[in-house]
CSV table of C-alpha atoms in Angstrom, one decimal:
chain,number,residue,atom,x,y,z
A,14,MET,CA,25.3,-5.3,47.4
A,15,ASP,CA,27.2,-2.2,46.2
A,16,TRP,CA,29.7,-4.3,44.4
A,17,ALA,CA,27.0,-5.2,41.8
A,18,ILE,CA,26.4,-1.8,40.6
A,19,PRO,CA,28.5,-0.7,37.6
A,20,GLY,CA,30.9,2.0,38.1
A,21,LYS,CA,30.4,1.9,42.1
A,22,TYR,CA,34.2,1.6,42.4
A,23,ASP,CA,37.0,3.1,40.5
A,24,ASP,CA,40.4,1.6,39.8
A,25,GLN,CA,41.9,3.3,43.1
A,26,THR,CA,39.0,2.1,45.2
A,27,ALA,CA,39.4,-1.6,43.7
A,28,GLY,CA,43.2,-1.5,44.5
A,29,ASP,CA,42.5,-0.3,48.0
A,30,ALA,CA,40.0,-3.3,48.4
A,31,MET,CA,42.6,-5.6,47.1
A,32,THR,CA,45.1,-4.5,49.6
A,33,ARG,CA,42.6,-4.5,52.5
A,34,CYS,CA,41.6,-8.0,51.5
A,35,ALA,CA,45.4,-9.0,51.3
A,36,ILE,CA,46.0,-7.6,54.7
A,37,GLY,CA,43.0,-9.1,56.3
A,38,ASP,CA,43.8,-12.5,54.8
A,39,THR,CA,47.5,-12.4,56.3
A,40,HIS,CA,46.1,-11.4,59.7
A,41,ARG,CA,43.4,-14.1,59.8
A,42,ALA,CA,46.0,-16.7,58.6
A,43,THR,CA,48.4,-15.8,61.5
A,44,THR,CA,45.7,-15.5,64.2
A,45,THR,CA,43.7,-18.6,63.2
A,46,PRO,CA,45.7,-21.3,61.8
A,47,THR,CA,43.1,-24.1,61.8
A,48,GLY,CA,40.6,-22.0,59.7
A,49,GLY,CA,43.1,-20.1,57.6
A,50,LYS,CA,42.6,-21.8,54.5
A,51,THR,CA,38.7,-21.3,54.7
A,52,LEU,CA,39.0,-17.6,55.5
A,53,ARG,CA,41.7,-17.1,52.8
A,54,LEU,CA,39.1,-18.5,50.2
A,55,ILE,CA,36.4,-16.1,51.5
A,56,SER,CA,38.8,-13.2,51.3
A,57,ILE,CA,39.8,-14.0,47.8
A,58,ILE,CA,36.1,-14.2,46.6
A,59,CYS,CA,35.6,-10.7,48.1
A,60,CYS,CA,38.5,-9.4,46.5
A,61,ALA,CA,37.8,-10.8,43.2
A,62,THR,CA,34.2,-9.4,43.4
A,63,LEU,CA,35.4,-5.9,44.1
A,64,THR,CA,38.2,-6.2,41.4
A,65,LEU,CA,35.5,-7.0,38.7
A,66,ALA,CA,33.5,-4.2,39.9
A,67,GLY,CA,36.5,-1.8,39.7
A,68,CYS,CA,37.5,-2.9,36.3
A,69,SER,CA,33.9,-2.4,34.9
A,70,THR,CA,33.6,-5.9,33.8
A,71,VAL,CA,30.2,-6.3,35.5
A,72,TYR,CA,27.4,-6.5,32.9
A,73,ARG,CA,25.9,-3.2,31.8
A,74,SER,CA,23.0,-2.7,29.7
A,75,SER,CA,21.4,0.4,27.8
A,76,ASP,CA,18.4,2.3,29.3
A,77,VAL,CA,16.6,5.4,28.6
A,78,ILE,CA,17.6,8.1,31.2
A,79,PRO,CA,15.7,11.4,31.1
A,80,GLY,CA,17.5,14.5,31.7
A,81,ALA,CA,21.0,15.9,30.6
A,82,GLY,CA,24.0,13.8,30.5
A,83,ASP,CA,27.0,12.6,28.2
A,84,GLY,CA,26.3,15.6,26.1
A,85,THR,CA,22.5,14.6,25.3
A,86,GLN,CA,19.4,16.1,26.6
A,87,VAL,CA,16.5,13.3,26.9
A,88,ARG,CA,13.1,14.2,27.1
A,89,VAL,CA,10.6,11.3,27.9
A,90,ILE,CA,7.0,11.8,26.8
A,91,PRO,CA,4.3,9.0,27.4
A,92,LEU,CA,2.5,7.8,24.5
A,93,THR,CA,-1.1,8.8,24.7
A,94,GLY,CA,-3.8,9.6,22.0
A,95,GLU,CA,-2.9,13.3,22.3
A,96,THR,CA,0.9,13.0,22.2
A,97,VAL,CA,0.7,10.5,19.1
A,98,ILE,CA,-0.9,13.4,17.2
A,99,GLN,CA,1.8,15.7,18.2
A,100,ALA,CA,4.5,13.3,17.3
A,101,ASN,CA,2.8,12.6,13.9
A,102,ARG,CA,3.2,16.3,13.1
A,103,ALA,CA,6.8,15.9,12.3
A,104,PRO,CA,6.8,16.6,8.6
A,105,TYR,CA,7.8,13.5,6.3
A,106,ALA,CA,6.8,12.7,2.8
A,107,PRO,CA,7.5,8.9,1.9
A,108,GLN,CA,9.9,8.1,-1.0
A,109,SER,CA,8.0,7.4,-4.3
A,110,LEU,CA,8.4,4.5,-6.4
A,111,PRO,CA,9.8,5.2,-10.1
A,112,ASP,CA,7.3,6.3,-12.5
A,113,ALA,CA,7.9,2.9,-14.5
A,114,TYR,CA,5.8,1.2,-11.6
A,115,ALA,CA,2.7,3.4,-12.2
A,116,ARG,CA,3.0,4.0,-15.9
A,117,SER,CA,1.2,1.7,-18.1
A,118,ALA,CA,2.4,0.5,-21.6
A,119,GLY,CA,-0.1,2.2,-23.7
A,120,THR,CA,-3.3,4.3,-23.0
A,121,GLY,CA,-4.4,4.8,-26.7
A,122,ALA,CA,-3.7,8.7,-26.2
A,123,GLY,CA,-3.2,10.4,-29.5
A,124,ILE,CA,-4.9,7.7,-31.7
A,125,SER,CA,-7.5,9.2,-33.8
A,126,VAL,CA,-10.0,7.4,-35.9
A,127,ARG,CA,-9.8,8.3,-39.4
A,128,GLY,CA,-12.9,8.4,-41.5
A,129,SER,CA,-13.6,8.2,-45.1
A,130,GLY,CA,-13.0,12.0,-45.3
A,131,ARG,CA,-14.7,14.4,-47.8
A,132,LEU,CA,-16.4,12.6,-50.7
A,133,PRO,CA,-15.2,13.3,-54.3
A,134,ASP,CA,-17.2,15.9,-56.1
A,135,ALA,CA,-19.8,14.3,-58.3
A,136,PRO,CA,-19.1,14.4,-62.1
A,137,SER,CA,-20.8,17.1,-64.0
A,138,THR,CA,-24.3,16.4,-65.3
A,139,GLN,CA,-24.4,15.6,-68.9
A,140,VAL,CA,-27.3,15.6,-71.2
A,141,GLY,CA,-28.6,11.9,-71.3
A,142,VAL,CA,-29.6,10.0,-74.5
A,143,ARG,CA,-32.6,7.7,-74.8
A,144,ASN,CA,-30.9,5.2,-77.0
A,145,GLN,CA,-31.6,2.4,-74.5
A,146,GLN,CA,-33.8,1.0,-71.8
A,147,LEU,CA,-32.7,1.1,-68.2
A,148,VAL,CA,-32.7,-2.3,-66.7
A,149,LEU,CA,-33.7,-2.9,-63.0
A,150,LYS,CA,-31.0,-4.9,-61.1
A,151,ARG,CA,-31.7,-4.6,-57.4
A,152,PRO,CA,-29.2,-5.6,-54.7
A,153,PRO,CA,-29.9,-8.8,-52.8
A,154,GLU,CA,-32.0,-8.2,-49.4
A,155,ALA,CA,-29.6,-7.5,-46.6
A,156,PRO,CA,-30.3,-9.8,-43.5
A,157,ALA,CA,-31.6,-8.0,-40.4
A,158,MET,CA,-28.9,-8.2,-37.8
A,159,PRO,CA,-28.5,-6.5,-34.4
A,160,TYR,CA,-26.1,-3.5,-34.4
A,161,SER,CA,-22.5,-4.4,-33.5
A,162,ILE,CA,-20.2,-1.8,-32.1
A,163,GLY,CA,-17.3,-0.8,-34.4
A,164,VAL,CA,-14.1,1.2,-34.5
A,165,GLY,CA,-15.0,4.9,-34.3
A,166,ASP,CA,-18.1,4.6,-32.4
A,167,VAL,CA,-18.5,6.6,-29.2
A,168,VAL,CA,-20.0,4.8,-26.2
A,169,MET,CA,-21.2,6.2,-23.1
A,170,LEU,CA,-21.9,4.7,-19.7
A,171,ALA,CA,-25.2,5.7,-18.3
A,172,THR,CA,-27.3,4.8,-15.0
A,173,PRO,CA,-30.9,4.6,-15.2
A,174,SER,CA,-31.4,6.9,-12.2
A,175,THR,CA,-29.5,9.8,-13.6
A,176,ARG,CA,-29.3,11.8,-16.9
A,177,ASN,CA,-28.6,10.1,-20.2
A,178,THR,CA,-24.9,11.4,-20.1
A,179,LEU,CA,-23.4,9.8,-17.1
A,180,GLU,CA,-21.0,12.2,-15.2
A,181,GLU,CA,-20.3,9.6,-12.4
A,182,LEU,CA,-20.7,5.9,-12.1
A,183,SER,CA,-19.8,4.8,-8.6
A,184,GLY,CA,-16.8,6.8,-8.5
A,185,LEU,CA,-15.6,6.0,-12.1
A,186,LEU,CA,-15.7,9.2,-14.0
A,187,ALA,CA,-16.4,9.2,-17.7
A,188,ALA,CA,-13.9,10.4,-20.0
A,189,GLN,CA,-13.9,14.3,-20.3
A,190,ASN,CA,-13.4,14.8,-24.0
A,191,SER,CA,-15.5,16.5,-26.5
A,192,ARG,CA,-17.7,13.8,-26.9
A,193,ASN,CA,-18.1,13.1,-23.1
A,194,GLY,CA,-17.7,9.5,-23.8
A,195,TYR,CA,-15.3,6.5,-24.9
A,196,THR,CA,-14.2,6.3,-28.3
A,197,VAL,CA,-13.5,2.8,-29.8
A,198,GLN,CA,-10.1,3.0,-31.2
A,199,ASP,CA,-8.3,1.1,-33.9
A,200,ASP,CA,-7.6,-2.0,-31.9
A,201,GLY,CA,-11.3,-2.3,-31.1
A,202,ALA,CA,-10.9,-1.3,-27.4
A,203,VAL,CA,-12.1,1.6,-25.2
A,204,ASN,CA,-9.8,2.8,-22.3
A,205,ILE,CA,-11.6,3.4,-19.1
A,206,PRO,CA,-9.8,4.9,-16.2
A,207,ASP,CA,-8.8,2.4,-13.3
A,208,VAL,CA,-10.5,-0.3,-15.3
A,209,GLY,CA,-8.1,-0.6,-18.3
A,210,ARG,CA,-8.6,-1.5,-22.0
A,211,VAL,CA,-11.7,-3.3,-22.9
A,212,ARG,CA,-12.1,-4.7,-26.4
A,213,ILE,CA,-15.7,-4.4,-27.4
A,214,ALA,CA,-15.6,-3.9,-31.2
A,215,GLY,CA,-17.7,-6.4,-33.0
A,216,LEU,CA,-20.0,-7.1,-29.9
A,217,THR,CA,-23.6,-6.1,-29.7
A,218,ILE,CA,-24.6,-3.7,-27.0
A,219,GLU,CA,-25.8,-6.7,-24.9
A,220,ASP,CA,-22.5,-8.5,-25.2
A,221,ALA,CA,-20.5,-5.3,-24.6
A,222,GLU,CA,-22.7,-4.7,-21.3
A,223,GLU,CA,-21.9,-8.1,-20.2
A,224,LEU,CA,-18.1,-7.7,-20.7
A,225,LEU,CA,-18.0,-4.3,-19.1
A,226,PHE,CA,-20.0,-5.8,-16.2
A,227,GLN,CA,-17.3,-8.4,-15.6
A,228,LYS,CA,-14.5,-5.9,-15.9
A,229,LEU,CA,-16.0,-3.4,-13.4
A,230,VAL,CA,-16.6,-6.3,-10.9
A,231,GLU,CA,-12.9,-7.3,-11.2
A,232,ALA,CA,-11.9,-3.7,-10.6
A,233,GLN,CA,-14.2,-3.6,-7.5
A,234,PHE,CA,-16.5,-1.0,-8.8
A,235,ASP,CA,-20.3,-1.0,-8.6
A,236,PRO,CA,-21.5,-2.4,-11.9
A,237,THR,CA,-24.8,-0.6,-11.9
A,238,PHE,CA,-24.9,0.9,-15.3
A,239,SER,CA,-26.2,0.7,-18.8
A,240,LEU,CA,-24.4,1.3,-22.2
A,241,GLU,CA,-25.4,3.6,-24.8
A,242,ILE,CA,-23.9,4.6,-28.2
A,243,ALA,CA,-23.5,8.4,-28.5
A,244,GLU,CA,-22.2,8.5,-32.0
A,245,PHE,CA,-22.2,6.0,-34.8
A,246,ASN,CA,-19.1,6.2,-36.9
A,247,SER,CA,-18.2,2.8,-37.8
A,248,ARG,CA,-21.0,1.8,-40.2
A,249,ARG,CA,-21.4,4.4,-43.0
A,250,VAL,CA,-23.1,4.7,-46.3
A,251,SER,CA,-21.9,7.3,-48.9
A,252,VAL,CA,-24.4,9.1,-51.2
A,253,GLY,CA,-23.4,11.2,-54.3
A,254,GLY,CA,-24.5,12.2,-57.6
A,255,ALA,CA,-27.6,14.3,-58.4
A,256,VAL,CA,-28.6,15.0,-54.9
A,257,GLY,CA,-28.9,18.0,-52.9
A,258,LYS,CA,-26.1,17.3,-50.2
A,259,PRO,CA,-23.8,14.6,-51.2
A,260,GLY,CA,-22.1,13.0,-48.0
A,261,VAL,CA,-21.8,10.2,-45.9
A,262,LEU,CA,-24.7,9.0,-43.6
A,263,PRO,CA,-24.1,6.7,-40.5
A,264,ILE,CA,-26.1,3.4,-39.9
A,265,THR,CA,-27.5,3.4,-36.3
A,266,LEU,CA,-29.4,1.1,-34.4
A,267,THR,CA,-32.3,1.3,-36.7
A,268,PRO,CA,-32.0,0.1,-40.4
A,269,LEU,CA,-31.1,2.7,-43.0
A,270,TYR,CA,-33.4,2.4,-46.1
A,271,LEU,CA,-32.6,3.7,-49.5
A,272,SER,CA,-35.5,6.3,-49.4
A,273,GLU,CA,-34.2,7.7,-46.0
A,274,ALA,CA,-30.6,7.9,-47.3
A,275,LEU,CA,-31.7,9.9,-50.4
A,276,ALA,CA,-33.8,12.1,-48.2
A,277,ALA,CA,-31.0,12.9,-45.8
A,278,ALA,CA,-28.8,13.7,-48.8
A,279,GLY,CA,-31.1,16.5,-49.9
A,280,SER,CA,-33.4,14.4,-52.2
A,281,VAL,CA,-33.0,13.5,-55.9
A,282,SER,CA,-32.4,16.6,-58.1
A,283,VAL,CA,-32.9,15.5,-61.8
A,284,SER,CA,-34.8,16.9,-64.7
A,285,ASP,CA,-35.6,13.7,-66.5
A,286,THR,CA,-36.5,10.7,-64.6
A,287,ASP,CA,-36.6,8.6,-67.7
A,288,VAL,CA,-32.8,8.5,-68.2
A,289,SER,CA,-31.9,8.7,-64.4
A,290,SER,CA,-31.2,5.9,-62.0
A,291,VAL,CA,-30.0,4.9,-58.5
A,292,ARG,CA,-26.9,2.9,-58.6
A,293,ILE,CA,-25.6,1.1,-55.6
A,294,PHE,CA,-22.0,-0.5,-55.3
A,295,ARG,CA,-21.8,-3.2,-52.8
A,296,ASN,CA,-19.0,-5.7,-52.3
A,297,GLY,CA,-17.6,-5.2,-55.8
A,298,THR,CA,-20.8,-5.6,-57.5
A,299,LEU,CA,-22.8,-2.6,-59.2
A,300,TYR,CA,-26.6,-2.6,-58.9
A,301,GLN,CA,-29.0,-0.3,-60.6
A,302,ILE,CA,-32.5,0.9,-59.9
A,303,PRO,CA,-34.2,3.0,-62.6
A,304,LEU,CA,-35.6,6.2,-61.0
A,305,LYS,CA,-39.0,5.7,-62.5
A,306,ASP,CA,-39.1,2.1,-60.9
A,307,PHE,CA,-37.9,3.5,-57.6
A,308,TYR,CA,-40.7,6.0,-57.5
A,309,ALA,CA,-43.3,3.6,-58.4
A,310,SER,CA,-42.3,0.7,-56.1
A,311,PRO,CA,-42.3,1.2,-52.2
A,312,ASP,CA,-40.5,-2.1,-52.1
A,313,LEU,CA,-37.5,-0.5,-53.8
A,314,GLN,CA,-37.8,2.4,-51.8
A,315,ASN,CA,-37.4,0.2,-48.7
A,316,THR,CA,-34.2,-1.4,-50.1
A,317,ARG,CA,-32.2,-1.8,-46.7
A,318,LEU,CA,-28.5,-0.5,-47.1
A,319,VAL,CA,-25.5,-2.2,-45.4
A,320,SER,CA,-22.2,-0.6,-44.3
A,321,GLY,CA,-20.0,0.3,-47.1
A,322,ASP,CA,-22.8,0.8,-49.7
A,323,ALA,CA,-22.0,3.6,-52.2
A,324,VAL,CA,-25.2,5.0,-53.6
A,325,PHE,CA,-24.9,7.4,-56.7
A,326,VAL,CA,-27.8,9.1,-58.5
A,327,ASP,CA,-26.8,9.1,-62.1
A,328,THR,CA,-28.7,11.2,-64.9
A,329,ASP,CA,-27.1,9.4,-67.8
A,330,PHE,CA,-27.5,6.0,-69.5
A,331,ASN,CA,-23.6,6.0,-69.6
A,332,LEU,CA,-22.1,4.2,-66.7
A,333,ASN,CA,-18.6,6.0,-66.9
A,334,ARG,CA,-19.4,8.7,-64.4
A,335,ALA,CA,-20.9,6.2,-61.9
A,336,GLU,CA,-17.8,4.0,-62.2
A,337,ARG,CA,-15.5,6.9,-61.7
A,338,PHE,CA,-17.5,7.7,-58.5
A,339,PHE,CA,-17.3,4.2,-57.2
A,340,GLU,CA,-13.6,3.9,-58.1
A,341,GLN,CA,-12.8,6.9,-56.1
A,342,GLN,CA,-14.8,5.5,-53.1
A,343,ILE,CA,-12.9,2.3,-53.4
A,344,ARG,CA,-9.4,4.1,-53.5
A,345,LEU,CA,-10.5,6.3,-50.6
A,346,LYS,CA,-11.6,3.2,-48.5
A,347,GLN,CA,-8.3,1.3,-49.3
A,348,THR,CA,-6.3,4.4,-48.2
A,349,THR,CA,-8.2,4.7,-45.0
A,350,LEU,CA,-7.8,1.0,-44.1
A,351,ALA,CA,-4.0,1.2,-45.1
A,352,ALA,CA,-3.7,4.2,-42.8
A,353,ARG,CA,-5.5,2.4,-40.1
A,354,ALA,CA,-3.5,-0.6,-40.5
A,355,GLN,CA,-0.2,1.5,-40.4
A,356,GLU,CA,-1.4,3.5,-37.5
A,357,LEU,CA,-2.3,0.3,-35.5
A,358,SER,CA,1.2,-1.3,-36.3
A,359,GLU,CA,2.8,2.0,-35.0
A,360,LEU,CA,0.7,1.9,-31.8
A,361,ASN,CA,1.6,-1.6,-31.2
A,362,THR,CA,5.3,-1.1,-31.7
A,363,ALA,CA,5.1,2.2,-29.4
A,364,ILE,CA,3.4,0.1,-26.7
A,365,SER,CA,6.0,-2.7,-27.1
A,366,LEU,CA,8.9,-0.2,-26.7
A,367,ARG,CA,7.3,1.5,-23.7
A,368,ARG,CA,6.6,-1.9,-21.9
A,369,ASN,CA,10.2,-3.0,-22.6
A,370,ASP,CA,11.4,0.4,-21.3
A,371,ASN,CA,9.3,0.1,-18.1
A,372,ALA,CA,10.3,-3.5,-17.5
A,373,GLU,CA,14.0,-2.4,-18.0
A,374,GLN,CA,13.6,0.6,-15.4
A,375,ARG,CA,11.9,-1.8,-12.8
A,376,SER,CA,14.7,-4.2,-13.1
A,377,THR,CA,17.3,-1.7,-12.7
A,378,PHE,CA,15.6,-0.3,-9.8
A,379,GLU,CA,15.1,-3.7,-8.1
A,380,ALA,CA,18.7,-4.8,-8.7
A,381,ARG,CA,19.9,-1.4,-7.0
A,382,GLU,CA,17.5,-2.0,-4.2
A,383,THR,CA,19.0,-5.5,-3.6
A,384,LEU,CA,22.5,-4.2,-3.7
A,385,GLY,CA,21.5,-1.2,-1.3
A,386,ALA,CA,22.4,1.3,-3.9
A,387,ASN,CA,19.1,3.1,-3.5
A,388,ASP,CA,18.8,6.0,-1.0
A,389,ARG,CA,16.3,4.6,1.5
A,390,ASP,CA,14.9,5.9,4.8
A,391,PHE,CA,15.4,3.5,7.8
A,392,VAL,CA,14.3,3.0,11.3
A,393,TYR,CA,16.6,1.0,13.7
A,394,LEU,CA,15.4,-1.6,16.2
A,395,ALA,CA,17.6,-2.2,19.3
A,396,GLY,CA,17.2,-3.7,22.6
A,397,GLU,CA,15.1,-6.6,23.5
A,398,VAL,CA,13.6,-7.4,20.0
A,399,ASP,CA,13.6,-10.8,18.3
A,400,ILE,CA,15.9,-9.3,15.8
A,401,GLN,CA,18.1,-6.4,16.1
A,402,THR,CA,18.0,-4.8,12.7
A,403,ARG,CA,17.1,-1.8,10.6
A,404,TYR,CA,13.6,-1.5,8.9
A,405,PRO,CA,13.3,0.3,5.5
A,406,LEU,CA,10.5,2.6,5.6
A,407,PRO,CA,8.0,1.6,2.7
A,408,TYR,CA,7.4,3.5,-0.4
A,409,GLU,CA,4.5,5.8,-0.9
A,410,ARG,CA,2.9,5.3,2.5
A,411,GLN,CA,3.5,5.9,6.2
A,412,ALA,CA,4.8,3.2,8.5
A,413,SER,CA,3.7,2.9,12.1
A,414,LEU,CA,5.6,1.6,15.2
A,415,ALA,CA,3.5,-1.6,15.0
A,416,ASP,CA,4.8,-2.1,11.4
A,417,ALA,CA,8.4,-2.0,12.5
A,418,LEU,CA,8.0,-4.1,15.7
A,419,TYR,CA,6.0,-7.0,13.9
A,420,ASP,CA,7.2,-6.9,10.4
A,421,ALA,CA,10.8,-6.5,10.7
A,422,GLY,CA,11.8,-7.2,14.3
A,423,GLY,CA,9.4,-9.8,15.1
A,424,GLY,CA,7.9,-8.1,18.1
A,425,ILE,CA,9.2,-7.7,21.6
A,426,ALA,CA,11.2,-10.6,23.0
A,427,ARG,CA,8.8,-12.4,25.2
A,428,GLU,CA,11.2,-13.7,27.7
A,429,THR,CA,13.7,-10.9,28.0
A,430,GLY,CA,11.9,-7.6,27.0
A,431,ASP,CA,10.1,-5.1,29.4
A,432,VAL,CA,6.8,-4.5,27.6
A,433,SER,CA,6.3,-1.5,29.9
A,434,GLN,CA,9.5,0.1,28.6
A,435,VAL,CA,9.2,0.6,24.8
A,436,TYR,CA,10.6,3.7,23.5
A,437,VAL,CA,11.0,5.5,20.0
A,438,LEU,CA,14.1,7.8,20.2
A,439,ARG,CA,14.0,10.8,17.8
A,440,ALA,CA,16.8,13.3,17.5
A,441,SER,CA,15.8,16.9,17.1
A,442,SER,CA,16.3,18.1,13.5
A,443,ASP,CA,17.0,21.7,14.7
A,444,PRO,CA,20.8,22.4,14.5
A,445,ARG,CA,20.4,24.7,17.5
A,446,GLU,CA,19.2,21.6,19.5
A,447,PHE,CA,21.9,19.3,18.5
A,448,GLY,CA,22.1,16.4,21.0
A,449,ALA,CA,18.3,16.8,22.0
A,450,VAL,CA,16.3,13.6,21.9
A,451,THR,CA,12.7,12.8,22.5
A,452,ALA,CA,11.9,9.4,23.8
A,453,TRP,CA,8.2,8.6,23.0
A,454,HIS,CA,7.4,6.0,25.8
A,455,LEU,CA,4.9,3.3,25.1
A,456,ASN,CA,3.8,1.2,28.1
A,457,ALA,CA,2.4,-1.9,26.5
A,458,SER,CA,1.8,-3.8,29.8
A,459,SER,CA,-1.6,-2.8,29.1
A,460,ALA,CA,-2.5,-4.5,25.8
A,461,ALA,CA,-4.9,-1.6,24.8
A,462,ASN,CA,-2.0,0.7,24.6
A,463,LEU,CA,-0.8,-1.4,21.5
A,464,THR,CA,-3.4,0.5,19.6
A,465,LEU,CA,-1.2,3.5,19.9
A,466,ALA,CA,1.6,1.7,18.2
A,467,THR,CA,-0.6,1.4,15.1
A,468,LYS,CA,-1.3,5.0,14.9
A,469,PHE,CA,2.3,6.4,15.8
A,470,GLN,CA,4.0,7.1,12.5
A,471,LEU,CA,7.7,6.6,12.2
A,472,ARG,CA,10.3,9.0,10.9
A,473,PRO,CA,13.7,8.4,9.2
A,474,ASP,CA,16.5,7.5,11.7
A,475,ASP,CA,14.0,6.7,14.5
A,476,VAL,CA,15.5,4.2,16.9
A,477,VAL,CA,12.9,1.7,18.5
A,478,PHE,CA,14.3,0.6,21.7
A,479,VAL,CA,12.9,-2.2,24.1
A,480,ALA,CA,14.5,-2.3,27.5
A,481,GLU,CA,15.4,-5.4,29.6
A,482,ASN,CA,13.1,-6.6,32.2
A,483,PRO,CA,14.7,-6.5,35.7
A,484,VAL,CA,15.0,-10.3,36.0
A,485,THR,CA,16.9,-10.4,32.6
A,486,LYS,CA,19.3,-7.6,33.8
A,487,TRP,CA,19.9,-9.4,37.1
A,488,GLY,CA,20.4,-12.8,35.5
A,489,ARG,CA,22.8,-11.6,32.8
A,490,THR,CA,24.9,-10.0,35.6
A,491,LEU,CA,25.2,-13.0,37.4
A,492,ARG,CA,26.1,-15.2,34.4
A,493,GLN,CA,28.9,-12.8,33.8
A,494,ILE,CA,30.4,-12.6,37.2
A,495,THR,CA,29.7,-16.2,38.5
A,496,PRO,CA,32.5,-17.9,36.4
A,497,SER,CA,35.1,-15.3,37.8
A,498,LEU,CA,33.7,-15.8,41.3
A,499,ILE,CA,34.2,-19.6,41.2
A,500,THR,CA,37.4,-20.4,39.0
A,501,THR,CA,39.5,-17.4,40.2
A,502,PRO,CA,39.2,-18.0,44.2
A,503,VAL,CA,39.3,-21.9,43.5
A,504,ALA,CA,42.5,-21.7,41.6
A,505,ALA,CA,44.0,-19.4,44.3
A,506,ALA,CA,43.1,-21.6,47.1
A,507,VAL,CA,44.5,-24.7,45.4
A,508,ASN,CA,47.7,-23.0,44.8
């Protein structure tokens, strides 16, 4: 059977064989006339077989041969749990996707909530005149409504089992800013890491908790939390005039009454209550409570203030100073609203531009990926796999031998592959070891060893090779030489 081994005979040997076949054929034809044609046919078949072997036309297949040969030093290492760890020590950092894939369009960074600012100084006190009687004109009773979250409020996530200030909520860290919470920005939303922007402005605390619960569940976080308001900045009342400390007071979860607002502003400081009054500017209408009536009536003292009220303690019958104060308040509020609207418009424009820029960068990257213009890391699949191809290593994660076999190559060819001869060929990266190759050998004839394939990490330019099973190699050899063994001798015999 030596004739079936590739390279067994060289060209000179093949020529000698042909000569011997020809001589033997002549001799047999001379000494055995009656059986000459049969013997001649057999001789031609033998000569044709030897000629195919000598001309190296017999089927050859690739194999992993340990040792030194053809300028390559091959070292075969069986895959075990220990050798997988050794192979995975080869340094490799997976390629990263462009920043456009990780960058969001807008995070609200740099957006500051503008308050009404410092109140104008109260007009100077003038000597009042007693030429008329102050008239009571109390504001309408404000309806009792639950507090709704507004722009500028600072909310905080909290759990009942920990401190009031939540430092950790199921792996979701609270925003680490000066307020240790989340500020409701101009668009009415809070930006929670890994959850995104959640619009809660205009909602009660209960409604906001329900919305946040849904968002946390969608983001696969444990939704065990409660919501608190750490700072009340969206609903305010300004107090000025003849008080100890003019300023702005917030409206919190509890109602803010007129007597409380005046007390918080340093109390009323007047010398003559007969000509003094408390004036309230609300929604374009001016209301007046004489100071004598205010002190005499608990009902007036419990006047409930609403967001936007401007309270001014006046010591004069003349309304000019109060009107100037309220005009200043109106102009300040209008300026603040205009600034917020402009800032929100600029934010939306910046988000739109950033979103378009991200989309363009992603589209360009994907087009280059399709055209093969991006510099990628590949692993090559050869031998008895369903598809001989190259497998691009994924971005931002490691790929295993199992990924390459069952994602790109479709697995080991069931009819032709030798499951006991699966190799990962890895050339040495050391220039001093040029030509040195390590062949990591996986024997998958035991199905349990396939778990090693899921742990073995691939590196760029690795070659995954699956050898033929012996029956396949022999069958392919026969298929190659059989037509020549039949057609060539038959044609010669006929001639």
